[in-house]
Coordinates of C-alpha atoms and ligand atoms in Angstrom, one line a residue:
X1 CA 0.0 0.0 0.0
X2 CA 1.7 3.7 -1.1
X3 CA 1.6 5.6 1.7
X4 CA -0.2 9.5 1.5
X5 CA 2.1 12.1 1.4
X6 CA 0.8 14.9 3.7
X7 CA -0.1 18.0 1.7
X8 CA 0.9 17.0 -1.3
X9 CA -1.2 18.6 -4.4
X10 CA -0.9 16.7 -7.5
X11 CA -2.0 19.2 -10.8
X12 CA -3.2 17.0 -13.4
X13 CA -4.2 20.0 -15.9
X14 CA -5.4 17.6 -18.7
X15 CA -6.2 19.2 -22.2
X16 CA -8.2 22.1 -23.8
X17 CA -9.4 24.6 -21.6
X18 CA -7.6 22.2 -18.4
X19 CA -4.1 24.0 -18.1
X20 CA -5.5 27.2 -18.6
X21 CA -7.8 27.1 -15.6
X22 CA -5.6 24.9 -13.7
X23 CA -2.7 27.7 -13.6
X24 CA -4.7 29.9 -11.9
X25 CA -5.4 27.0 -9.2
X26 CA -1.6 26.8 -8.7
X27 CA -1.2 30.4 -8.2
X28 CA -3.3 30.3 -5.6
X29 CA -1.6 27.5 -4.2
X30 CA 1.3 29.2 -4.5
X31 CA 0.1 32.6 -2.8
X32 CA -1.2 30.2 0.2
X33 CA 2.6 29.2 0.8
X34 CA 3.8 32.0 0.3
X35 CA 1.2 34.4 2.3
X36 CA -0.3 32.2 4.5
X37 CA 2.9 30.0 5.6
X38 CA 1.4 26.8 4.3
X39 CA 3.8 23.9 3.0
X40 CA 1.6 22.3 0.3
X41 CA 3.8 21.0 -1.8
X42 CA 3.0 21.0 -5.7
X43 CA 3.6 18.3 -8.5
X44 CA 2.0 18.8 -11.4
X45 CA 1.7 16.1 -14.9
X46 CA 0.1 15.2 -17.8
X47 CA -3.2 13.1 -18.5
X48 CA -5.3 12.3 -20.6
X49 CA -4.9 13.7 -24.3
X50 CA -1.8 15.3 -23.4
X51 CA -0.5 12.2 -22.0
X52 CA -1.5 10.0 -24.7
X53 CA 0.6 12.5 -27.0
X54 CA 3.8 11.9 -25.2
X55 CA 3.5 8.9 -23.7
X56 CA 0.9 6.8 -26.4
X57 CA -1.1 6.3 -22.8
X58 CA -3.7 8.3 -21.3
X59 CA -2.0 8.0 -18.1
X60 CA 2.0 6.5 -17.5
X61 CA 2.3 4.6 -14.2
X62 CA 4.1 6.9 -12.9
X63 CA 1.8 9.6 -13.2
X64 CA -0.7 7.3 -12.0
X65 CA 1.3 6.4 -8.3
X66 CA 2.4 10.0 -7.8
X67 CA -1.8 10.0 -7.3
X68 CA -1.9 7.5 -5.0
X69 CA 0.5 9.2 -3.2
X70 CA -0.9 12.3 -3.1
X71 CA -3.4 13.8 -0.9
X72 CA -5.4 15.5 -2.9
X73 CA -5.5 15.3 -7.0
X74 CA -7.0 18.2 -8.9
X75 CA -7.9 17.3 -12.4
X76 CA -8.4 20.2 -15.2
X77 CA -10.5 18.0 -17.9
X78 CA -9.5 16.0 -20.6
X79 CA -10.4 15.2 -24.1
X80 CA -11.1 17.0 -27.4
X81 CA -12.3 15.8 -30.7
X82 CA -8.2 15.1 -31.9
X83 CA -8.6 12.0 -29.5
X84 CA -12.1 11.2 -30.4
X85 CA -11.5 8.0 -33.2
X86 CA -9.1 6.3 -30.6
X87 CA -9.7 2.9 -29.3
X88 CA -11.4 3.0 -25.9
X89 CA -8.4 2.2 -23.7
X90 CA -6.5 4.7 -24.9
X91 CA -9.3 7.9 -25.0
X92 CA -8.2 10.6 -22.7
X93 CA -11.4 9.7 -20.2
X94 CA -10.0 6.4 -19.4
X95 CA -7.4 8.3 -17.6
X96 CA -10.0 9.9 -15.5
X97 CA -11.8 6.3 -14.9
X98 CA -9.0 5.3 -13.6
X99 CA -7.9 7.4 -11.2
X100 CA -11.8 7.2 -10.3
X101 CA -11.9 3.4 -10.0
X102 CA -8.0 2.5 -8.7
X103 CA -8.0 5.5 -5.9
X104 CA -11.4 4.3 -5.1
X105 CA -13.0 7.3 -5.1
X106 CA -16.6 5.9 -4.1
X107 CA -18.1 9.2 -3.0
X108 CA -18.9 11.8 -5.8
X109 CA -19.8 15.5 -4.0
X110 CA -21.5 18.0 -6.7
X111 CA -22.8 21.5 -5.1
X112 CA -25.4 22.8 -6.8
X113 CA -25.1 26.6 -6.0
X114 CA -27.1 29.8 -7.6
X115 CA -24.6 32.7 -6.9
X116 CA -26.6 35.7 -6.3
X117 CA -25.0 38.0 -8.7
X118 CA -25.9 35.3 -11.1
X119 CA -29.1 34.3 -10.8
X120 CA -30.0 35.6 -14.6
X121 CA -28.0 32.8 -16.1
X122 CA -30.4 30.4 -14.4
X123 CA -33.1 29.1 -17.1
X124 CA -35.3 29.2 -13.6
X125 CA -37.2 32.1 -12.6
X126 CA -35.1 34.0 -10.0
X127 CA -37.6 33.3 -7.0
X128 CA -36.9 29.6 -7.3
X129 CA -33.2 29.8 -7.7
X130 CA -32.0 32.3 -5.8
X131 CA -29.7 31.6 -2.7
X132 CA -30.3 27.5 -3.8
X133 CA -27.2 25.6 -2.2
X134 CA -27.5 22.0 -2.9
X135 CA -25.4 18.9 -2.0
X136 CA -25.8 15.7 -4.4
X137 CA -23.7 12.8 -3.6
X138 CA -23.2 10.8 -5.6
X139 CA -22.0 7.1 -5.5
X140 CA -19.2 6.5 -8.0
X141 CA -18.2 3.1 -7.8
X142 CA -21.2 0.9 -7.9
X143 CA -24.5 0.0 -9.0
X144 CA -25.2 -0.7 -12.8
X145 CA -22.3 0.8 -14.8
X146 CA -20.1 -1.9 -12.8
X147 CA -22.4 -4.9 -12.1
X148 CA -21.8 -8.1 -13.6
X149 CA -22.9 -9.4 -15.7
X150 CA -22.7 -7.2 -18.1
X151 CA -22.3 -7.0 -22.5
X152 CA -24.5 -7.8 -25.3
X153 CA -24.6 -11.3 -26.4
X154 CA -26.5 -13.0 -29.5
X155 CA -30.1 -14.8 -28.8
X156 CA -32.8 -16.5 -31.1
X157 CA -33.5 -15.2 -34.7
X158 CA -30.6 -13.0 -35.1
X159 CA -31.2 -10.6 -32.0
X160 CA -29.4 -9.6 -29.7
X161 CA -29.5 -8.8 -26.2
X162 CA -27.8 -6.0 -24.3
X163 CA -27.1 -6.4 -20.3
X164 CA -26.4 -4.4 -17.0
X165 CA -26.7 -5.3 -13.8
X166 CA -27.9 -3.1 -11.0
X167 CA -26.3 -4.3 -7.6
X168 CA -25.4 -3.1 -4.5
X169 CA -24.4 -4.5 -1.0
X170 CA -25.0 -3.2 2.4
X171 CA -21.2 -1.7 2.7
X172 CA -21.2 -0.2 -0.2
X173 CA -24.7 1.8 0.5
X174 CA -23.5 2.6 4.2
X175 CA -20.4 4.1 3.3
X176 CA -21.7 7.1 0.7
X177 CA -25.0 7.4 3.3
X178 CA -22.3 8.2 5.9
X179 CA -20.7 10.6 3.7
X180 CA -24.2 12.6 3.1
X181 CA -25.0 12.5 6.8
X182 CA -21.9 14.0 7.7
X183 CA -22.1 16.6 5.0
X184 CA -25.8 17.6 6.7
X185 CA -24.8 17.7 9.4
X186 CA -22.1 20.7 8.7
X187 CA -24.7 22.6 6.7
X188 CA -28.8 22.7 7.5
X189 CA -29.1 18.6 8.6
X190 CA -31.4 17.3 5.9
X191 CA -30.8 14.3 4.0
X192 CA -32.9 13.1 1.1
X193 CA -32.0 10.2 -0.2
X194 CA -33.5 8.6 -3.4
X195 CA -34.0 5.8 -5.2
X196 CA -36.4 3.7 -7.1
X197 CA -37.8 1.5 -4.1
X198 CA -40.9 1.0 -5.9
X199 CA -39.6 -1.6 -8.8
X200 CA -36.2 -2.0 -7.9
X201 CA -35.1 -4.7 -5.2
X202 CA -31.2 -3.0 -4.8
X203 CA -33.8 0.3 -4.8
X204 CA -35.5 -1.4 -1.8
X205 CA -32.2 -2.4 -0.1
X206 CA -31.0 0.8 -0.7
X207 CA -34.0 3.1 1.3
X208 CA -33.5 0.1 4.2
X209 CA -29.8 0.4 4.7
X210 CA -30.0 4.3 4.5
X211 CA -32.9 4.3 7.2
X212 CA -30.9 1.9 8.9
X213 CA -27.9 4.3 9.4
X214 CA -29.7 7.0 10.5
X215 CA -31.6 5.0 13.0
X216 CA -28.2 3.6 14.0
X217 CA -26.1 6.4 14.0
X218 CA -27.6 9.9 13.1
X219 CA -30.8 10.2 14.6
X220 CA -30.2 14.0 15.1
X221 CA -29.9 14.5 11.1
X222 CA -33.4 14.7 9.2
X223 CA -34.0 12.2 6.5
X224 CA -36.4 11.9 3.7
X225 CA -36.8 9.0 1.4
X226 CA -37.8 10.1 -2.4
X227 CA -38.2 8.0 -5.6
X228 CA -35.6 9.4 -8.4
X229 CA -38.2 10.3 -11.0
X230 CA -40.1 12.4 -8.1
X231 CA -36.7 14.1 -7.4
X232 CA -36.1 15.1 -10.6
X233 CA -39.4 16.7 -11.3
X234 CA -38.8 18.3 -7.2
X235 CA -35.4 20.0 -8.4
X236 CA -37.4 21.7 -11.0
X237 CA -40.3 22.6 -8.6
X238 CA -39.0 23.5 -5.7
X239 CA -35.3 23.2 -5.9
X240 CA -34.7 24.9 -2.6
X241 CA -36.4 22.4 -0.2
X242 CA -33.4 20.1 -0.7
X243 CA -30.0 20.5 1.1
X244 CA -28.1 17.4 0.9
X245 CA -29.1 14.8 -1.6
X246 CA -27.7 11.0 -1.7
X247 CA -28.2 8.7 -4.5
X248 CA -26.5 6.0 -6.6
X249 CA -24.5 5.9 -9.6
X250 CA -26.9 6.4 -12.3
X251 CA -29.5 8.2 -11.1
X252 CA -26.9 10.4 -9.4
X253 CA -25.3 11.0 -12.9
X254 CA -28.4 12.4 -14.2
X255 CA -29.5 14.4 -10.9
X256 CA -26.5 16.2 -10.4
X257 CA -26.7 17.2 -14.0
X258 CA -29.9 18.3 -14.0
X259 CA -29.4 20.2 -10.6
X260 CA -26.2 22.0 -12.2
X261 CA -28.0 23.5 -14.7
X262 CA -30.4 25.3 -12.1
X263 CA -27.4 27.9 -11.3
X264 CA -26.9 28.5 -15.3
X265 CA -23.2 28.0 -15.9
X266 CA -21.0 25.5 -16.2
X267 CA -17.7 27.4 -15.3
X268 CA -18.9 28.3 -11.8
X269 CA -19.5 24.2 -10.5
X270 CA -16.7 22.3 -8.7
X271 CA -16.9 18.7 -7.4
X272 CA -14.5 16.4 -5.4
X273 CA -14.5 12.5 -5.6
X274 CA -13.8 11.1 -2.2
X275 CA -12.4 7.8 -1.0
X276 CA -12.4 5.8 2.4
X277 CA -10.7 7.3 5.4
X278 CA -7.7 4.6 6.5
X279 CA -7.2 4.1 10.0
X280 CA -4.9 7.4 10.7
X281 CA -7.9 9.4 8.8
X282 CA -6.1 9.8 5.8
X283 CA -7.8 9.8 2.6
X284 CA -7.8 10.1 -0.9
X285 CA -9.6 12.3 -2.7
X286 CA -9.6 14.1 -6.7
X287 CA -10.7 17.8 -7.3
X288 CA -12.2 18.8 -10.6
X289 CA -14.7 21.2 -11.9
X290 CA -17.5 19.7 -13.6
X291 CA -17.0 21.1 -17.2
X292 CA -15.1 19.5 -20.1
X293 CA -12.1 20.4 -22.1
X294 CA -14.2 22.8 -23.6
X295 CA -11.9 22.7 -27.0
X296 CA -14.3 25.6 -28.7
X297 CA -12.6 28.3 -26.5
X298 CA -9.1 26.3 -25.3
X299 CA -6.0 28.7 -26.0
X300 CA -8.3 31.6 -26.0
X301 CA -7.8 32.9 -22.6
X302 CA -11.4 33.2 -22.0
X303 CA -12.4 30.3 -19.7
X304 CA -13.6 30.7 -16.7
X305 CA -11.6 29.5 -14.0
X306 CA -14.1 29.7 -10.9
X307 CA -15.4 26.1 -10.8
X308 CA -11.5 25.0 -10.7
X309 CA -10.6 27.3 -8.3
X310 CA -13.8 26.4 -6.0
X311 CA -12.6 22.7 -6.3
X312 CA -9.5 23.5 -4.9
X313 CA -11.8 25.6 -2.0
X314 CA -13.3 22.3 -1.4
X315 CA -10.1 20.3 -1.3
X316 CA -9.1 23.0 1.5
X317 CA -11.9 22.1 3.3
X318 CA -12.7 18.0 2.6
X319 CA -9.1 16.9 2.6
X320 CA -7.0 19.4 4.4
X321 CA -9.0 20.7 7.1
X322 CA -8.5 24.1 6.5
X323 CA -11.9 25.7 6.2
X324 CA -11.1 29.0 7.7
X325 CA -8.6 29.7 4.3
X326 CA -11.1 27.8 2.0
X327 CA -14.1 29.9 3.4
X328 CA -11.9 32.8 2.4
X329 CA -11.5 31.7 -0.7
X330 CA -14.9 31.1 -1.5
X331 CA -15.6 34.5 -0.2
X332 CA -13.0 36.4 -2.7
X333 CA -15.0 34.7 -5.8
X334 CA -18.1 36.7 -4.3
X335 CA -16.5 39.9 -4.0
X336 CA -14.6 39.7 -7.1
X337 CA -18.2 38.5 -8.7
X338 CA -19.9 41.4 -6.6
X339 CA -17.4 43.8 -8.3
X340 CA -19.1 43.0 -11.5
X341 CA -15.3 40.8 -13.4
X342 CA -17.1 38.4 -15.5
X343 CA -15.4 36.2 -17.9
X344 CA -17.2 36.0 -21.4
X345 CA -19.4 32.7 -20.3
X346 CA -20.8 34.8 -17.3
X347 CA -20.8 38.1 -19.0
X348 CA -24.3 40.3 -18.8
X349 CA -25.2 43.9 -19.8
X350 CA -23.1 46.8 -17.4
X351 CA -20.3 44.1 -16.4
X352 CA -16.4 44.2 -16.6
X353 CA -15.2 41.5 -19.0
X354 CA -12.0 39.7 -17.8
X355 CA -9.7 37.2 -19.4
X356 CA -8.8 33.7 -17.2
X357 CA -5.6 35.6 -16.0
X358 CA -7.7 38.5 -14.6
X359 CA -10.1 36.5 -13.0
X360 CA -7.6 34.1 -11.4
X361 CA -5.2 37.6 -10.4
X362 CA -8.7 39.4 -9.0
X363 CA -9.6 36.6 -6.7
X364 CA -5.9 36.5 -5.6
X365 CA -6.3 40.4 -4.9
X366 CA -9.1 39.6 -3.0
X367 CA -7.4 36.9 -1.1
X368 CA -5.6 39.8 0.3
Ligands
NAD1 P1 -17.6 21.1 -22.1 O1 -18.0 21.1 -20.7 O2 -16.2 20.9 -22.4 O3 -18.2 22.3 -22.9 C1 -19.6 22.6 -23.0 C2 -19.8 24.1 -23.3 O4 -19.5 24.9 -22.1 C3 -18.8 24.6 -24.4 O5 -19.4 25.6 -25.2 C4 -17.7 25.3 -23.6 O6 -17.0 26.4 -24.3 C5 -18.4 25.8 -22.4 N1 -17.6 25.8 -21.2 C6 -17.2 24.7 -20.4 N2 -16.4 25.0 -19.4 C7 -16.2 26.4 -19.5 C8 -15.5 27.3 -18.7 N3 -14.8 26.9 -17.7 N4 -15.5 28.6 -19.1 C9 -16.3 29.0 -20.2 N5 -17.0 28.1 -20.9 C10 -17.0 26.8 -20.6 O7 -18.4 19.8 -22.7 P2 -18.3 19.1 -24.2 O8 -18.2 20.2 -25.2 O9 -19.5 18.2 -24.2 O10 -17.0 18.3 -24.1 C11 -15.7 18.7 -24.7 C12 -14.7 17.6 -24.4 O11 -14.5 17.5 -23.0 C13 -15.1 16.2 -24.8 O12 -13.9 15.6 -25.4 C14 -15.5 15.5 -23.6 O13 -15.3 14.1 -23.7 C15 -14.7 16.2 -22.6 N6 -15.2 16.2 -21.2 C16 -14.3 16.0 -20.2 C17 -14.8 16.0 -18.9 C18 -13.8 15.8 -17.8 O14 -12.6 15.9 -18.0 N7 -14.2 15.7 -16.5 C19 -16.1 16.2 -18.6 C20 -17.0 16.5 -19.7 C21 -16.5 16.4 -21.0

């Protein structure tokens, strides 16, 4: 087992848009050190496209243990359509699957959260959206994009048949239900947790073990139970009765998606992927925002860089316990947003455009 290195930040900037907006992340690493006496200490590599370039891989071994090594990972994006006709081993994503499936990262965190100087962008009337700051966790590891079996396979007549498996066990539930409980229990105690209990048995294990748990072990921590297909019609209704959500892998794929899209842009929206704790409470854990590679405006200068620089907020917070410096953080993107400094993808009527650079050198200003 490679041991953790205590703050040790791994930069994996990726391709397109991903070094762009991952420079301004290591700045602000670097103005930490150097302002705030902190000692992370910064690696940064390739993956992905950029990887499969150099290396004909979309991640080398080595790039691969310096992760497991590493306390916390933060990931730019990869791909672009250059990569798009490879086989699928080598596509920059696998490098991201990876890292997802070998670090074990079971525990998928997406905030959903309307900014108040940005409430236009939503495709939601203000009222609904405004102020919204939702939690979806998401778990990454199981359920029916693992399950076996799984592939399509000839039957009668010349058809064929295509098959997933949905399963889950009792460990695998408990672990991301503890994750979401403890997460409540830090902002306003509410879990929801959904599934489709109705027609599916792991559903129906799922809503037991989660009720369970709380029974067990969080009594003090509201919890709702909600079938998926109700929850996604509630996130559009009433988005704002919601604070933590927990869900599996599929239906959390589409929920968080849907729930991003409430708060309008895709630059803004960080995530972190979290494994188990180990017995000295060490853990493994990869930052990234939630956008892609974004190859329409890569070289451009132009991408936002918030949602990378927010992911590195919540690294601060999730894997290095500093949540005094990453609630400062997340304060300087308000005031630098309250200032009006929009990059183009954010940009409304009466604001001050800024390039990546100015937005990433603003928030540092801020920092200040
Ligand atoms: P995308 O998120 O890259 O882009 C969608 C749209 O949003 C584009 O118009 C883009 O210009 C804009 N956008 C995204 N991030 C932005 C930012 N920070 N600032 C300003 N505008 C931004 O999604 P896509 O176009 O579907 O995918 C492009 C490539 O990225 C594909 O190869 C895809 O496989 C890959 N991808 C990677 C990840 C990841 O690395 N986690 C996630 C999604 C897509």
């Amino acid at each position: 087992m490679i041991k953790i290195k205590k703050r040790k930040v791994l930069l994996l900037p990726g391709d397109g848009i991903g070094p762009e907006v991952t420079r301004e992340v290591r700045k602000i690493i670097e103005w930490f050190n150097k302002n705030k006496s902190l000692d992370f200490e910064i690696d940064e590599d390739l993956a992905g496209g950029a990887s499969y370039d150099k290396h004909g891989t979309p991640i080398t071994d080595e790039v691969f243990y310096k992760a497991l090594e590493s306390e916390v990972v933060i990931l730019g994006a990869v791909g672009g359509p250059k990569w798009d006709n490879l086989e699928f081993s080598k596509k920059p994503e696998r490098a991201l699957l990876k890292l997802r499936k070998e670090l074990k990262l079971f525990a998928n965190l997406r905030p959903a959260i309307c900014f108040k100087q940005l409430v236009d962008a939503s495709s939601l009337k203000p009222e609904i959206v405004s102020g919204l700051d939702i939690m979806i966790v998401r778990e990454l590891t199981g359920g029916i994009y693992f399950g076996e079996p799984r592939g399509i396979k000839p039957i009668d007549k010349g058809e064929r048949k295509g098959i997933n498996t949905h399963t889950y066990t009792t460990s695998e539930i408990v672990r991301v239900a503890k994750v979401a409980f403890d997460l409540a229990k830090k902002r306003a105690n509410k879990v929801t947790s959904c599934e489709k209990s109705n027609v599916m048995e792991a559903g129906q294990l799922w809503k037991e073990e989660v009720q369970a748990l709380h029974d067990k072990e969080y009594k003090d921590v509201e919890l709702n139970h909600m079938l998926a297909d109700n929850c996604a019609m509630q996130l559009l209704r009433n988005p704002k009765q919601f604070d933590v959500i927990v869900t599996d892998n599929l239906f959390g794929d589409m929920l968080s998606d849907q729930a991003s899209m409430l708060t309008g842009s895709l630059g803004l929206l960080p995530s972190a992927s979290l494994g188990a704790k180990n017995k000295n409470g060490e853990m493994r854990a990869m930052y990234e925002p939630i956008h892609g590679a974004a190859p329409d405006i890569a070289g451009k200068g132009i991408a936002n860089p918030i949602a990378t620089i927010l992911s590195f907020a919540m690294a601060l917070k999730y894997s290095l316990d500093l949540d005094k410096e990453a609630e400062g953080l997340e304060k300087a993107v308000q005031s630098v947003l309250d200032d009006g400094f929009r990059t183009k993808d954010i940009l409304t009527k009466g604001m001050k455009e800024v390039s990546t650079t100015e937005m990433g050198d603003a928030i540092i200003s801020k920092l200040k």
